[in-house]
mmCIF file with all atom_site columns, C-alpha atoms and ligand atoms in Angstrom:
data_model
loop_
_atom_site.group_PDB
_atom_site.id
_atom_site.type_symbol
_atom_site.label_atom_id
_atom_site.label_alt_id
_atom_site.label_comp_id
_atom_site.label_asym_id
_atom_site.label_entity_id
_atom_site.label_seq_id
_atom_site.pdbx_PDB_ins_code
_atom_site.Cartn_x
_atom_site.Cartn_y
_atom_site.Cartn_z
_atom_site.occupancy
_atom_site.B_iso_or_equiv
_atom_site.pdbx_formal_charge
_atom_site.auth_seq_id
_atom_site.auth_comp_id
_atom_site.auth_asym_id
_atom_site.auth_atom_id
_atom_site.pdbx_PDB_model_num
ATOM   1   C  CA  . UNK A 1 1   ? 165.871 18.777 -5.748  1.00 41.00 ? 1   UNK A CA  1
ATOM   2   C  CA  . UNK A 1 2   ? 164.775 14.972 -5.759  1.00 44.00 ? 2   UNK A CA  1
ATOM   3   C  CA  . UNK A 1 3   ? 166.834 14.661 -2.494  1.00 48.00 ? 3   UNK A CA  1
ATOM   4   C  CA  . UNK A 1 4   ? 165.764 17.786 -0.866  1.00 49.00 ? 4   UNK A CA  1
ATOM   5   C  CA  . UNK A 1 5   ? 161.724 16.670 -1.509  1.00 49.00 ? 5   UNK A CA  1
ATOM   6   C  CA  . UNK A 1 6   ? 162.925 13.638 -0.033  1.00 49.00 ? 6   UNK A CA  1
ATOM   7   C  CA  . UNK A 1 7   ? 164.092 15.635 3.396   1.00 55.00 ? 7   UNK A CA  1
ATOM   8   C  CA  . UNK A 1 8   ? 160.802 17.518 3.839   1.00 60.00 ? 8   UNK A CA  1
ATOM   9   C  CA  . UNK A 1 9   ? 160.749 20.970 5.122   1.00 62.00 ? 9   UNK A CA  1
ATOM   10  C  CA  . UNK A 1 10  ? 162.508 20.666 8.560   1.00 63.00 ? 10  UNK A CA  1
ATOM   11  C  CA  . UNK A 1 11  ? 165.305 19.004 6.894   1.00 61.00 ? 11  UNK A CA  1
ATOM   12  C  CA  . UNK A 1 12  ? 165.432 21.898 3.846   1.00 59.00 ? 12  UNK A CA  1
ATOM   13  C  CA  . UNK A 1 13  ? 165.692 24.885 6.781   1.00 62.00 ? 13  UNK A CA  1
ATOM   14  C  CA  . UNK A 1 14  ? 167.842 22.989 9.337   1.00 60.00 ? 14  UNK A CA  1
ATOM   15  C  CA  . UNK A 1 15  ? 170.139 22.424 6.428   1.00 58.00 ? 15  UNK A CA  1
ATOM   16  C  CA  . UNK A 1 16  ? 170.152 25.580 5.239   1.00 60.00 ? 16  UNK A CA  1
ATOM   17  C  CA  . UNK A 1 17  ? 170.928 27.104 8.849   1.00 58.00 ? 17  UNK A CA  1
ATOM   18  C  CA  . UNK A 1 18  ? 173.531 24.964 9.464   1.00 59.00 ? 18  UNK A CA  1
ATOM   19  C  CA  . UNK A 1 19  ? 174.899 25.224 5.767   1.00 65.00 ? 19  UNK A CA  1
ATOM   20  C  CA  . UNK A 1 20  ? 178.240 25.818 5.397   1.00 71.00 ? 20  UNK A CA  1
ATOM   21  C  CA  . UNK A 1 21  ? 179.329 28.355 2.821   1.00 75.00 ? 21  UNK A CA  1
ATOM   22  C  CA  . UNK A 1 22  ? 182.156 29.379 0.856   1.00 80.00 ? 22  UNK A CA  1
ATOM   23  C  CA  . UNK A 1 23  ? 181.203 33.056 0.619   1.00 85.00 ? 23  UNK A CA  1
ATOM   24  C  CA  . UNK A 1 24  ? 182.468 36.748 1.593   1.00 92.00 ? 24  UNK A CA  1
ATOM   25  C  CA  . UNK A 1 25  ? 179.470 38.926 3.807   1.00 94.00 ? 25  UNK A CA  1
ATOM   26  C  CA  . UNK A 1 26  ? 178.586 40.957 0.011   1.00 95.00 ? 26  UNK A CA  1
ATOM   27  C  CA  . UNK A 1 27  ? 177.955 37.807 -1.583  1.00 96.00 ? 27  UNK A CA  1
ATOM   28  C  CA  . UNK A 1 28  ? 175.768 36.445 1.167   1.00 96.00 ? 28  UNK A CA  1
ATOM   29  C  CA  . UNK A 1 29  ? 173.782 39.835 0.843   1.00 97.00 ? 29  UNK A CA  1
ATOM   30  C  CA  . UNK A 1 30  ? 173.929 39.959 -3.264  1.00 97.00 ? 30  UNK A CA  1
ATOM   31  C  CA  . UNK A 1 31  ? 172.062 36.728 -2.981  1.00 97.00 ? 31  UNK A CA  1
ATOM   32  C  CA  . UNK A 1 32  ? 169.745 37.050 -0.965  1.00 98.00 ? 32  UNK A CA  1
ATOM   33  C  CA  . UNK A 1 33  ? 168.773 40.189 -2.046  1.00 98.00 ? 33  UNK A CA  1
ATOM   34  C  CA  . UNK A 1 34  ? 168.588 38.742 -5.627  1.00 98.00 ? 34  UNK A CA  1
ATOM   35  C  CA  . UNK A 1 35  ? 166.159 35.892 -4.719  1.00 98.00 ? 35  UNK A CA  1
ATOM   36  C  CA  . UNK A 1 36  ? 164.109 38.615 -2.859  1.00 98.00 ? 36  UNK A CA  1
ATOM   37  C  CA  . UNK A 1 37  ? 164.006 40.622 -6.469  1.00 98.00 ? 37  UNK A CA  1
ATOM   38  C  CA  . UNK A 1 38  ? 162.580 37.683 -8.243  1.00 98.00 ? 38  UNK A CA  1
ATOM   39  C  CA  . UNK A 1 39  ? 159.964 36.493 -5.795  1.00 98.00 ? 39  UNK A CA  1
ATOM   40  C  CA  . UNK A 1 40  ? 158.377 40.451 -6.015  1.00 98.00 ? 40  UNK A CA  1
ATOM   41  C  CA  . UNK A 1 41  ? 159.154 40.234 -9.743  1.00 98.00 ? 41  UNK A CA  1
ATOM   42  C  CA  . UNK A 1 42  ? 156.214 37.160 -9.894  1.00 98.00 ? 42  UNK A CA  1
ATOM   43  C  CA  . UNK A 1 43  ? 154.545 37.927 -6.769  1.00 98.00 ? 43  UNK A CA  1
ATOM   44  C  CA  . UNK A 1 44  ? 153.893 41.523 -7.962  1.00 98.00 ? 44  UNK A CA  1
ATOM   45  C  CA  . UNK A 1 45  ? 152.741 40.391 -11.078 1.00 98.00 ? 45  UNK A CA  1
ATOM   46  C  CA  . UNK A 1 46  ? 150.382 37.524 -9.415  1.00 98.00 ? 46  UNK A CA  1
ATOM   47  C  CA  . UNK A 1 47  ? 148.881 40.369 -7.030  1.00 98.00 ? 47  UNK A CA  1
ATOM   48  C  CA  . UNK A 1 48  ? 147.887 42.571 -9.856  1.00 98.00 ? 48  UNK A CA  1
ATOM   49  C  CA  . UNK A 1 49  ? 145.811 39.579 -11.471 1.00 98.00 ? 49  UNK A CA  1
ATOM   50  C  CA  . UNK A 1 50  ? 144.603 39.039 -7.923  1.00 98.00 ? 50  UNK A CA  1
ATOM   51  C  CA  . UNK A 1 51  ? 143.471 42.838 -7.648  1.00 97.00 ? 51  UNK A CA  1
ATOM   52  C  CA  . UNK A 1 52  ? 142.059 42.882 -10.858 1.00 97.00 ? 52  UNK A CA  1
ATOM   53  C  CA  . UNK A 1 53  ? 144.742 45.255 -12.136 1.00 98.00 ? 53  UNK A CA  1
ATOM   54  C  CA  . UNK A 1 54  ? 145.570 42.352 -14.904 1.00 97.00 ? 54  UNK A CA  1
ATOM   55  C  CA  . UNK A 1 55  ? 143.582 39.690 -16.245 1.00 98.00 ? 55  UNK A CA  1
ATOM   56  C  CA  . UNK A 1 56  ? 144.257 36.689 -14.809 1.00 98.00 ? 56  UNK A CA  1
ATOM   57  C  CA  . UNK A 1 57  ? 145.564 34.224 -16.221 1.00 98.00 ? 57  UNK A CA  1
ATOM   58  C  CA  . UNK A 1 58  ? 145.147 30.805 -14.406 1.00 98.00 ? 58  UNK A CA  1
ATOM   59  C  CA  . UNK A 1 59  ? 148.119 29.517 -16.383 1.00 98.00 ? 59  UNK A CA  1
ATOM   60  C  CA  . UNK A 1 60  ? 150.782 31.757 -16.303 1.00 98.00 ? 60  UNK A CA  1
ATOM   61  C  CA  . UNK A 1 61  ? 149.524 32.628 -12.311 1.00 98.00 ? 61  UNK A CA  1
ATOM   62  C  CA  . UNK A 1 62  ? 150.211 28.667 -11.706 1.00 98.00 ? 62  UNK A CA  1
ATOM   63  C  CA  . UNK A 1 63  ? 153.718 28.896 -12.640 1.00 98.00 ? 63  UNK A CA  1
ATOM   64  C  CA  . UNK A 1 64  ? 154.539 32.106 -11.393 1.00 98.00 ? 64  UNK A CA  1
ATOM   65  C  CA  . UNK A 1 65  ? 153.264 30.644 -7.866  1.00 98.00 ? 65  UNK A CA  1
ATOM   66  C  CA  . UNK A 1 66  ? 155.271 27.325 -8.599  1.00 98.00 ? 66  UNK A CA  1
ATOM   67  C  CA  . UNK A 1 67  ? 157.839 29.491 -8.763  1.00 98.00 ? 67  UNK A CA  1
ATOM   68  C  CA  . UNK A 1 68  ? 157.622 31.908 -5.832  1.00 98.00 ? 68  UNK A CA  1
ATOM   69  C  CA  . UNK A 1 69  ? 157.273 28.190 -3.512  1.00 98.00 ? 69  UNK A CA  1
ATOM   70  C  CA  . UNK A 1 70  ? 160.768 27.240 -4.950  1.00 98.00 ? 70  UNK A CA  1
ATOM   71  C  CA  . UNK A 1 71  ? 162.285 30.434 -4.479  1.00 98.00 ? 71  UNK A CA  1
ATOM   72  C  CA  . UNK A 1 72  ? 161.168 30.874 -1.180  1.00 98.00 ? 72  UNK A CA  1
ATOM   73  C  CA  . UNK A 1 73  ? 163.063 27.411 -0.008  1.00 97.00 ? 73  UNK A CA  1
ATOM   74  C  CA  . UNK A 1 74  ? 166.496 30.061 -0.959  1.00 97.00 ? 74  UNK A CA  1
ATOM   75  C  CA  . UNK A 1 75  ? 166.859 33.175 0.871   1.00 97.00 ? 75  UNK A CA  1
ATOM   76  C  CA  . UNK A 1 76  ? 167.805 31.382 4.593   1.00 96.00 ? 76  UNK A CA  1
ATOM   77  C  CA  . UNK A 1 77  ? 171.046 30.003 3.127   1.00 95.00 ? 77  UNK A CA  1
ATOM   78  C  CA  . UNK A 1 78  ? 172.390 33.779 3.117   1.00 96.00 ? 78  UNK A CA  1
ATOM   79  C  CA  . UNK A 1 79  ? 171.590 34.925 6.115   1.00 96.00 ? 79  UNK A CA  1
ATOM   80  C  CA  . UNK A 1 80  ? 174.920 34.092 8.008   1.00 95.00 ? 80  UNK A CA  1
ATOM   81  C  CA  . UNK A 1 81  ? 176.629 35.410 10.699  1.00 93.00 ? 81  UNK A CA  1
ATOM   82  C  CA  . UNK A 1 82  ? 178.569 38.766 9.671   1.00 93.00 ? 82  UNK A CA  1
ATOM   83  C  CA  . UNK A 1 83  ? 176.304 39.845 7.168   1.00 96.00 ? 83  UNK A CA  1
ATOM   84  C  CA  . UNK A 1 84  ? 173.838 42.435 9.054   1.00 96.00 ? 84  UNK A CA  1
ATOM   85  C  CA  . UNK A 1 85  ? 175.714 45.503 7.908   1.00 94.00 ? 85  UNK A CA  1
ATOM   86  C  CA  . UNK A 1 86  ? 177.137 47.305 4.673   1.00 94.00 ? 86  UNK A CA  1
ATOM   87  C  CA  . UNK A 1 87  ? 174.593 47.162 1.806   1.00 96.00 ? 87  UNK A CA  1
ATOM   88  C  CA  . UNK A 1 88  ? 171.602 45.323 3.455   1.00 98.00 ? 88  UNK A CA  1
ATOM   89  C  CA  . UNK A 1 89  ? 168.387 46.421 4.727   1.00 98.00 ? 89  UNK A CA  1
ATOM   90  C  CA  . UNK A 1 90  ? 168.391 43.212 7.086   1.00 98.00 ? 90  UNK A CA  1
ATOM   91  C  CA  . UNK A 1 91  ? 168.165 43.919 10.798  1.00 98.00 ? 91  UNK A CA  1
ATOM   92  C  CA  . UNK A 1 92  ? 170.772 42.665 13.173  1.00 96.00 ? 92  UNK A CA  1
ATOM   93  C  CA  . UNK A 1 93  ? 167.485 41.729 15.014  1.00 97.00 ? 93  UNK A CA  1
ATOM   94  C  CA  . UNK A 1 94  ? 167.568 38.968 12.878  1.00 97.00 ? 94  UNK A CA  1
ATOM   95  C  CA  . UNK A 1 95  ? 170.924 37.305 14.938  1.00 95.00 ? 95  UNK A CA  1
ATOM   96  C  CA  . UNK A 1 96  ? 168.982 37.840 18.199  1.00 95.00 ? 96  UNK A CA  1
ATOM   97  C  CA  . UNK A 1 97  ? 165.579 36.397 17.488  1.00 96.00 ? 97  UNK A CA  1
ATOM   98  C  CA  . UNK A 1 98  ? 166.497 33.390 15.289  1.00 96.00 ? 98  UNK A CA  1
ATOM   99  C  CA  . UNK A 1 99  ? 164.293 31.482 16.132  1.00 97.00 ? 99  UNK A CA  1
ATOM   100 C  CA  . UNK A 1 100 ? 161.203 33.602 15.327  1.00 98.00 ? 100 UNK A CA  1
ATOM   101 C  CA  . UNK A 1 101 ? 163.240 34.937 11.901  1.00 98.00 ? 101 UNK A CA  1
ATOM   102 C  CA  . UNK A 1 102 ? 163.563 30.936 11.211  1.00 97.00 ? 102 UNK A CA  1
ATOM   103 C  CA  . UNK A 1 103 ? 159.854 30.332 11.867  1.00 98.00 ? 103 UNK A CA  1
ATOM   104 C  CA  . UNK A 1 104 ? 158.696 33.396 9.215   1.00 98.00 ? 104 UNK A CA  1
ATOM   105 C  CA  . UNK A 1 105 ? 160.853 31.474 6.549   1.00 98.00 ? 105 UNK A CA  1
ATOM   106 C  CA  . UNK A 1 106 ? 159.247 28.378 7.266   1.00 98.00 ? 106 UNK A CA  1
ATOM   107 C  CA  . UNK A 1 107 ? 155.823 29.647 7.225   1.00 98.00 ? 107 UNK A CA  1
ATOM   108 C  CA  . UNK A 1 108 ? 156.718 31.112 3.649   1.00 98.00 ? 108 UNK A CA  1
ATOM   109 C  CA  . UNK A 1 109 ? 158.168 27.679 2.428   1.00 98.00 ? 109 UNK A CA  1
ATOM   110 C  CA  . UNK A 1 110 ? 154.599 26.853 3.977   1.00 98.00 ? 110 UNK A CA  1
ATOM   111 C  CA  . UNK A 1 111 ? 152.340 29.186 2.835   1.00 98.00 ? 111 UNK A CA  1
ATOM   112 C  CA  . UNK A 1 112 ? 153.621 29.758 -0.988  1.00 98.00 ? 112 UNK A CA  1
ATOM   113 C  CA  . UNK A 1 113 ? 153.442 26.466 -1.199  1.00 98.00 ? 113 UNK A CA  1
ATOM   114 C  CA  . UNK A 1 114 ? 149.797 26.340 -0.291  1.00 98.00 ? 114 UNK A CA  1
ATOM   115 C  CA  . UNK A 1 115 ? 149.412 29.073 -2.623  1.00 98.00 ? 115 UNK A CA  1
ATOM   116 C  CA  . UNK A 1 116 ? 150.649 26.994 -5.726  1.00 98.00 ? 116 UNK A CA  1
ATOM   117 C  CA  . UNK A 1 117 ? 148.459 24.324 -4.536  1.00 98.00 ? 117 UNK A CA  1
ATOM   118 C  CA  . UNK A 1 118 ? 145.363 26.559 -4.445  1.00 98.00 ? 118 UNK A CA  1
ATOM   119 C  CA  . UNK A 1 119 ? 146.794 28.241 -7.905  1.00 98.00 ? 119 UNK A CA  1
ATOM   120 C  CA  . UNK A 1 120 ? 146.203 24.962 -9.601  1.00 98.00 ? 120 UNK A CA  1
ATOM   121 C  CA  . UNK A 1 121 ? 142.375 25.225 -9.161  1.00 98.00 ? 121 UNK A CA  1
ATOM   122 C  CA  . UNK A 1 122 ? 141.886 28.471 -11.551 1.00 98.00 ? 122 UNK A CA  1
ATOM   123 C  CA  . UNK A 1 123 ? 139.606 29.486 -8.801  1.00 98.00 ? 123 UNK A CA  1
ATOM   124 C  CA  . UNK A 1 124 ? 140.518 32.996 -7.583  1.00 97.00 ? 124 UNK A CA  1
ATOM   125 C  CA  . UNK A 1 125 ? 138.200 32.462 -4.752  1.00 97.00 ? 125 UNK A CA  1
ATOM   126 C  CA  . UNK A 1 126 ? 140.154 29.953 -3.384  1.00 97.00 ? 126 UNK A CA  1
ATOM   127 C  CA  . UNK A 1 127 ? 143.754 31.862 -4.917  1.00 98.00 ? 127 UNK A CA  1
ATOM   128 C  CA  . UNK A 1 128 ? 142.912 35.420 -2.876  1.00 98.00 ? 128 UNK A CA  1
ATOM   129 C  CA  . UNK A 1 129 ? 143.219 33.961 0.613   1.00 98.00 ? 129 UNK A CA  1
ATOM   130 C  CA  . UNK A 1 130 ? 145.998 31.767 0.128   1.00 98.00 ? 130 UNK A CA  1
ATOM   131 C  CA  . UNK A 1 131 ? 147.601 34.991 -1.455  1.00 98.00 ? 131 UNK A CA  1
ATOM   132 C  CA  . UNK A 1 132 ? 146.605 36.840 1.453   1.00 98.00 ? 132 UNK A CA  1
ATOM   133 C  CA  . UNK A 1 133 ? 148.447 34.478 3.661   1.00 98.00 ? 133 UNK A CA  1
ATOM   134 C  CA  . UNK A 1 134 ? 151.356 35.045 1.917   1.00 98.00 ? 134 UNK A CA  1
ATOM   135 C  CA  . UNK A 1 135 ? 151.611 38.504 2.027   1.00 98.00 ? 135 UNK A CA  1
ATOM   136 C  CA  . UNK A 1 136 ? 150.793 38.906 5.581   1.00 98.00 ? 136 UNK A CA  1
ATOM   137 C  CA  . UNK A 1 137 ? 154.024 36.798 5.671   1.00 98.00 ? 137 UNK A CA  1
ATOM   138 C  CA  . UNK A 1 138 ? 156.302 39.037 3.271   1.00 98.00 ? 138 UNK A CA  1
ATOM   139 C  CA  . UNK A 1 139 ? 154.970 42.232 6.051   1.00 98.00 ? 139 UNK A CA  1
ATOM   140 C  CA  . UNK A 1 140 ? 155.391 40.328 9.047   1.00 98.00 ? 140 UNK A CA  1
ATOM   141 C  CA  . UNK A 1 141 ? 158.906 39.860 8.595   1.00 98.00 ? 141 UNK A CA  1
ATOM   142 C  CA  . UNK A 1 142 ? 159.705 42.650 6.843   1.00 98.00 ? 142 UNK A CA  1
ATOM   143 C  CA  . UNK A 1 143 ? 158.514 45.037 9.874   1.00 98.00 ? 143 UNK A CA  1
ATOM   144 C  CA  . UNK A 1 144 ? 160.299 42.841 12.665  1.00 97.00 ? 144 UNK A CA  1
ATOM   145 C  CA  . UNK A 1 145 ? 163.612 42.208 10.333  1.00 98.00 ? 145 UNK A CA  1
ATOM   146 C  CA  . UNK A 1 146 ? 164.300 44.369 7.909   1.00 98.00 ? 146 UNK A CA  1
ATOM   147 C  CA  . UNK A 1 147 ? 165.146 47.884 8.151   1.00 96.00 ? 147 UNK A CA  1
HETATM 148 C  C1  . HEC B 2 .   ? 161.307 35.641 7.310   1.00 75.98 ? 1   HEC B C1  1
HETATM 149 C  C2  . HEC B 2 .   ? 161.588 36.957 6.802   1.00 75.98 ? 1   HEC B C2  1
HETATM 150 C  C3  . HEC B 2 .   ? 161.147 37.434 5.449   1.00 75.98 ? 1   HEC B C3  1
HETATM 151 C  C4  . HEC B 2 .   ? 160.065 37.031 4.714   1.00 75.98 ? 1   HEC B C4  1
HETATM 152 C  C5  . HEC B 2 .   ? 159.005 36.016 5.059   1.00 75.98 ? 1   HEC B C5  1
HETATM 153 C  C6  . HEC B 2 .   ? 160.113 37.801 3.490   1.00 75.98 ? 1   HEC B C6  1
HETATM 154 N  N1  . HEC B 2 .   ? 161.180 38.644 3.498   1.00 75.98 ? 1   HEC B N1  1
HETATM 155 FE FE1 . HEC B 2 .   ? 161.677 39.964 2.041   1.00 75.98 ? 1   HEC B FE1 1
HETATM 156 N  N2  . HEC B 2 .   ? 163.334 40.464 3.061   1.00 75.98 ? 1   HEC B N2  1
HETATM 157 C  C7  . HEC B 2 .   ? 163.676 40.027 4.320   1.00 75.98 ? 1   HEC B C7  1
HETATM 158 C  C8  . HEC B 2 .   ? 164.908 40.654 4.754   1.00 75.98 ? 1   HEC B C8  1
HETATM 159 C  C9  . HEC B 2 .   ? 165.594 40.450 6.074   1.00 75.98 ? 1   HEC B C9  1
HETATM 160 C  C10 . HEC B 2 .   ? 165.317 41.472 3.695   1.00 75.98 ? 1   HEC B C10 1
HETATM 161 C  C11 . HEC B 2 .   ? 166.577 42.342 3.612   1.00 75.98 ? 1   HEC B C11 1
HETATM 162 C  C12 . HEC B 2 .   ? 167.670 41.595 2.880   1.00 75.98 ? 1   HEC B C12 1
HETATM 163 C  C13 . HEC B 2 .   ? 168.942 42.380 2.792   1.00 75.98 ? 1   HEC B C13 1
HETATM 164 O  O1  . HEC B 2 .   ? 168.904 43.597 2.473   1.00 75.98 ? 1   HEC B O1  1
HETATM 165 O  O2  . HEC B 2 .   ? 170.019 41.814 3.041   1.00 75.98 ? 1   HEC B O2  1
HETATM 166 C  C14 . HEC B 2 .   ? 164.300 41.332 2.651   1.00 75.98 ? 1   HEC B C14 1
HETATM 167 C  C15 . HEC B 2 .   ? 164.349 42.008 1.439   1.00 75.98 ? 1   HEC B C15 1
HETATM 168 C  C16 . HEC B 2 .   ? 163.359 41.967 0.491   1.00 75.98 ? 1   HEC B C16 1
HETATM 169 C  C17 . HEC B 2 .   ? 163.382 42.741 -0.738  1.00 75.98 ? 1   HEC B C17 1
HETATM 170 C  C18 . HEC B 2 .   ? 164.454 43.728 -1.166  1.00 75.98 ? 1   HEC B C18 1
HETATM 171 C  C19 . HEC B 2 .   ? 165.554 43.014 -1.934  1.00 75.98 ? 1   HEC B C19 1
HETATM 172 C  C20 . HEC B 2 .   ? 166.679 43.966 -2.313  1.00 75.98 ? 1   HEC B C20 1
HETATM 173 O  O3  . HEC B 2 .   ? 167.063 43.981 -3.485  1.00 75.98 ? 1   HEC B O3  1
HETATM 174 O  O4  . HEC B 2 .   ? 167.181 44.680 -1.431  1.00 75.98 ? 1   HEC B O4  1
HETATM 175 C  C21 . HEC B 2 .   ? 162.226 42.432 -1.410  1.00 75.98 ? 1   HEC B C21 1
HETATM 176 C  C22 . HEC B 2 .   ? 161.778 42.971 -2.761  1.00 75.98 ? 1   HEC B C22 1
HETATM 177 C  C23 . HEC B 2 .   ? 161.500 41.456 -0.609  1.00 75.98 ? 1   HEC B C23 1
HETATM 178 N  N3  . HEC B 2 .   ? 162.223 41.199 0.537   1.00 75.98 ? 1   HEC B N3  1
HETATM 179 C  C24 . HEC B 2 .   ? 160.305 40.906 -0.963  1.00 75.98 ? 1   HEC B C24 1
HETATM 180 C  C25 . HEC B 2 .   ? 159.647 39.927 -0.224  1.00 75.98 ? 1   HEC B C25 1
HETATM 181 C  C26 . HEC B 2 .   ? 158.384 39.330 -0.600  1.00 75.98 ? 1   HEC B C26 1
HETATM 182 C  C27 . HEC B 2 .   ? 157.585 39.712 -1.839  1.00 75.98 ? 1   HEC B C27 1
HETATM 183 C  C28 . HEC B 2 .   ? 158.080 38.423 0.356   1.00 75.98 ? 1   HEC B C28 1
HETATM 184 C  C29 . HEC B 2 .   ? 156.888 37.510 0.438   1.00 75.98 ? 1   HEC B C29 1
HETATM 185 C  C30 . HEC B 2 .   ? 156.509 36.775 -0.723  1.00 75.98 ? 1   HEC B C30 1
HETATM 186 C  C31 . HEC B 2 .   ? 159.156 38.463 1.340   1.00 75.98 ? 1   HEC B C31 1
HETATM 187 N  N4  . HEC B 2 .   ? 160.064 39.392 0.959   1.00 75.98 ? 1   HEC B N4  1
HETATM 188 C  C32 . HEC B 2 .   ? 159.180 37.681 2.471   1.00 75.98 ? 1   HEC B C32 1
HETATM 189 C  C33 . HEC B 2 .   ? 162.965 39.147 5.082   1.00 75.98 ? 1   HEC B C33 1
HETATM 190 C  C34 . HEC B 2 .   ? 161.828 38.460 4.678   1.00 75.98 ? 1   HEC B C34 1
#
C-alpha cells in the first residue's frame, strides 16, 4: 500500500489497466463483482445514517468511508479483455469507451476519497454532499456500463 500511496492515483489506474493477470474470464468477474458487494455492503449502510434511516454514527461512518476509498482503488484490475459475457452484468460498452469507463473509476478513487476526508469532520452537513457526489458516480456508470 506504502508503494502504491507513493504512485498517486494516475499511477494506481494506469497500473491497474495495464496489469497483467493470472486469471480465467469467471475469476475476473467473481472479483469484481465481490468488491462491488462490499462497497454497497458499507455504502448502504453509510446512506441510511445519511437519510436518517439510522443514527449516525460519526465513528463507525468514518471507517466505513475509509473503507469504501480503499475498495474503490480494486474493481479496474478485473475488468480485462474477454470478460463482458457469461455471469456479468458489465456492458461490452465498457471495451469501446475505455476511456470514459477509466475516467468514472477515477472519479470514484476521487470522490470516496473526498468523502472519507469530509467523514472525518462528524459534520453531516459537510458528509451529505460529498455522499452525493459519490452516488451520482455509482449511477453514472452503472447506466452507461452495466446492464
Ligand atoms: C466506473 C464504473 C462504475 C462505478 C463508478 C461503480 N460501478 Fe458498480 N458496477 C459497475 C459494473 C460494470 C458492474 C457489473 C460488474 C459485473 O457484473 O461484472 C457493477 C456492479 C455493481 C454491483 C453488483 C455486483 C454483483 O454482485 O453483481 C454493485 C452492488 C455495485 N456495482 C455497486 C456500486 C456502488 C455502490 C458504487 C458507488 C459507490 C459503484 N458500484 C460504482 C461499474 C461501476
Amino acid at each position: 500500500m506504502k508503494k502504491f500511496a507513493a504512485m498517486g492515483l494516475a499511477g494506481i489506474l494506469a497500473a491497474a489497466s495495464t496489469m497483467a493477470v493470472a486469471a480465467k474470464p469467471e475469476d475476473a468477474i467473481d472479483y469484481r463483482q465481490g468488491v462491488f458487494s462490499a462497497i454497497k455492503w458499507h455504502f448502504g449502510t453509510m446512506g441510511a445514517m445519511v437519510k436518517g434511516k439510522m443514527e449516525y454514527d460519526a465513528e463507525d461512518f468514518s471507517r466505513r468511508a475509509e473503507i469504501v476509498a480503499q475498495l474503490s482503488k480494486l474493481p479496474i484490475e478485473g475488468f480485462l479483455p474477454g470478460t463482458y459475457e457469461g455471469e456479468t452484468s458489465a456492458l461490452p460498452a465498457i471495451e469501446d469507451d475505455r476511456e470514459k469507463f477509466d475516467g468514472g473509476m477515477k472519479a470514484l478513487v476521487e470522490r470516496t476519497a473526498a468523502l472519507a476526508v469530509a467523514a472525518q469532520t462528524g459534520d453531516l452537513e459537510q458528509i451529505k454532499p460529498a455522499f452525493g457526489e459519490v452516488g451520482k458516480t455509482c449511477k453514472g456508470c452503472h447506466d452507461n456500463f452495466k446492464e
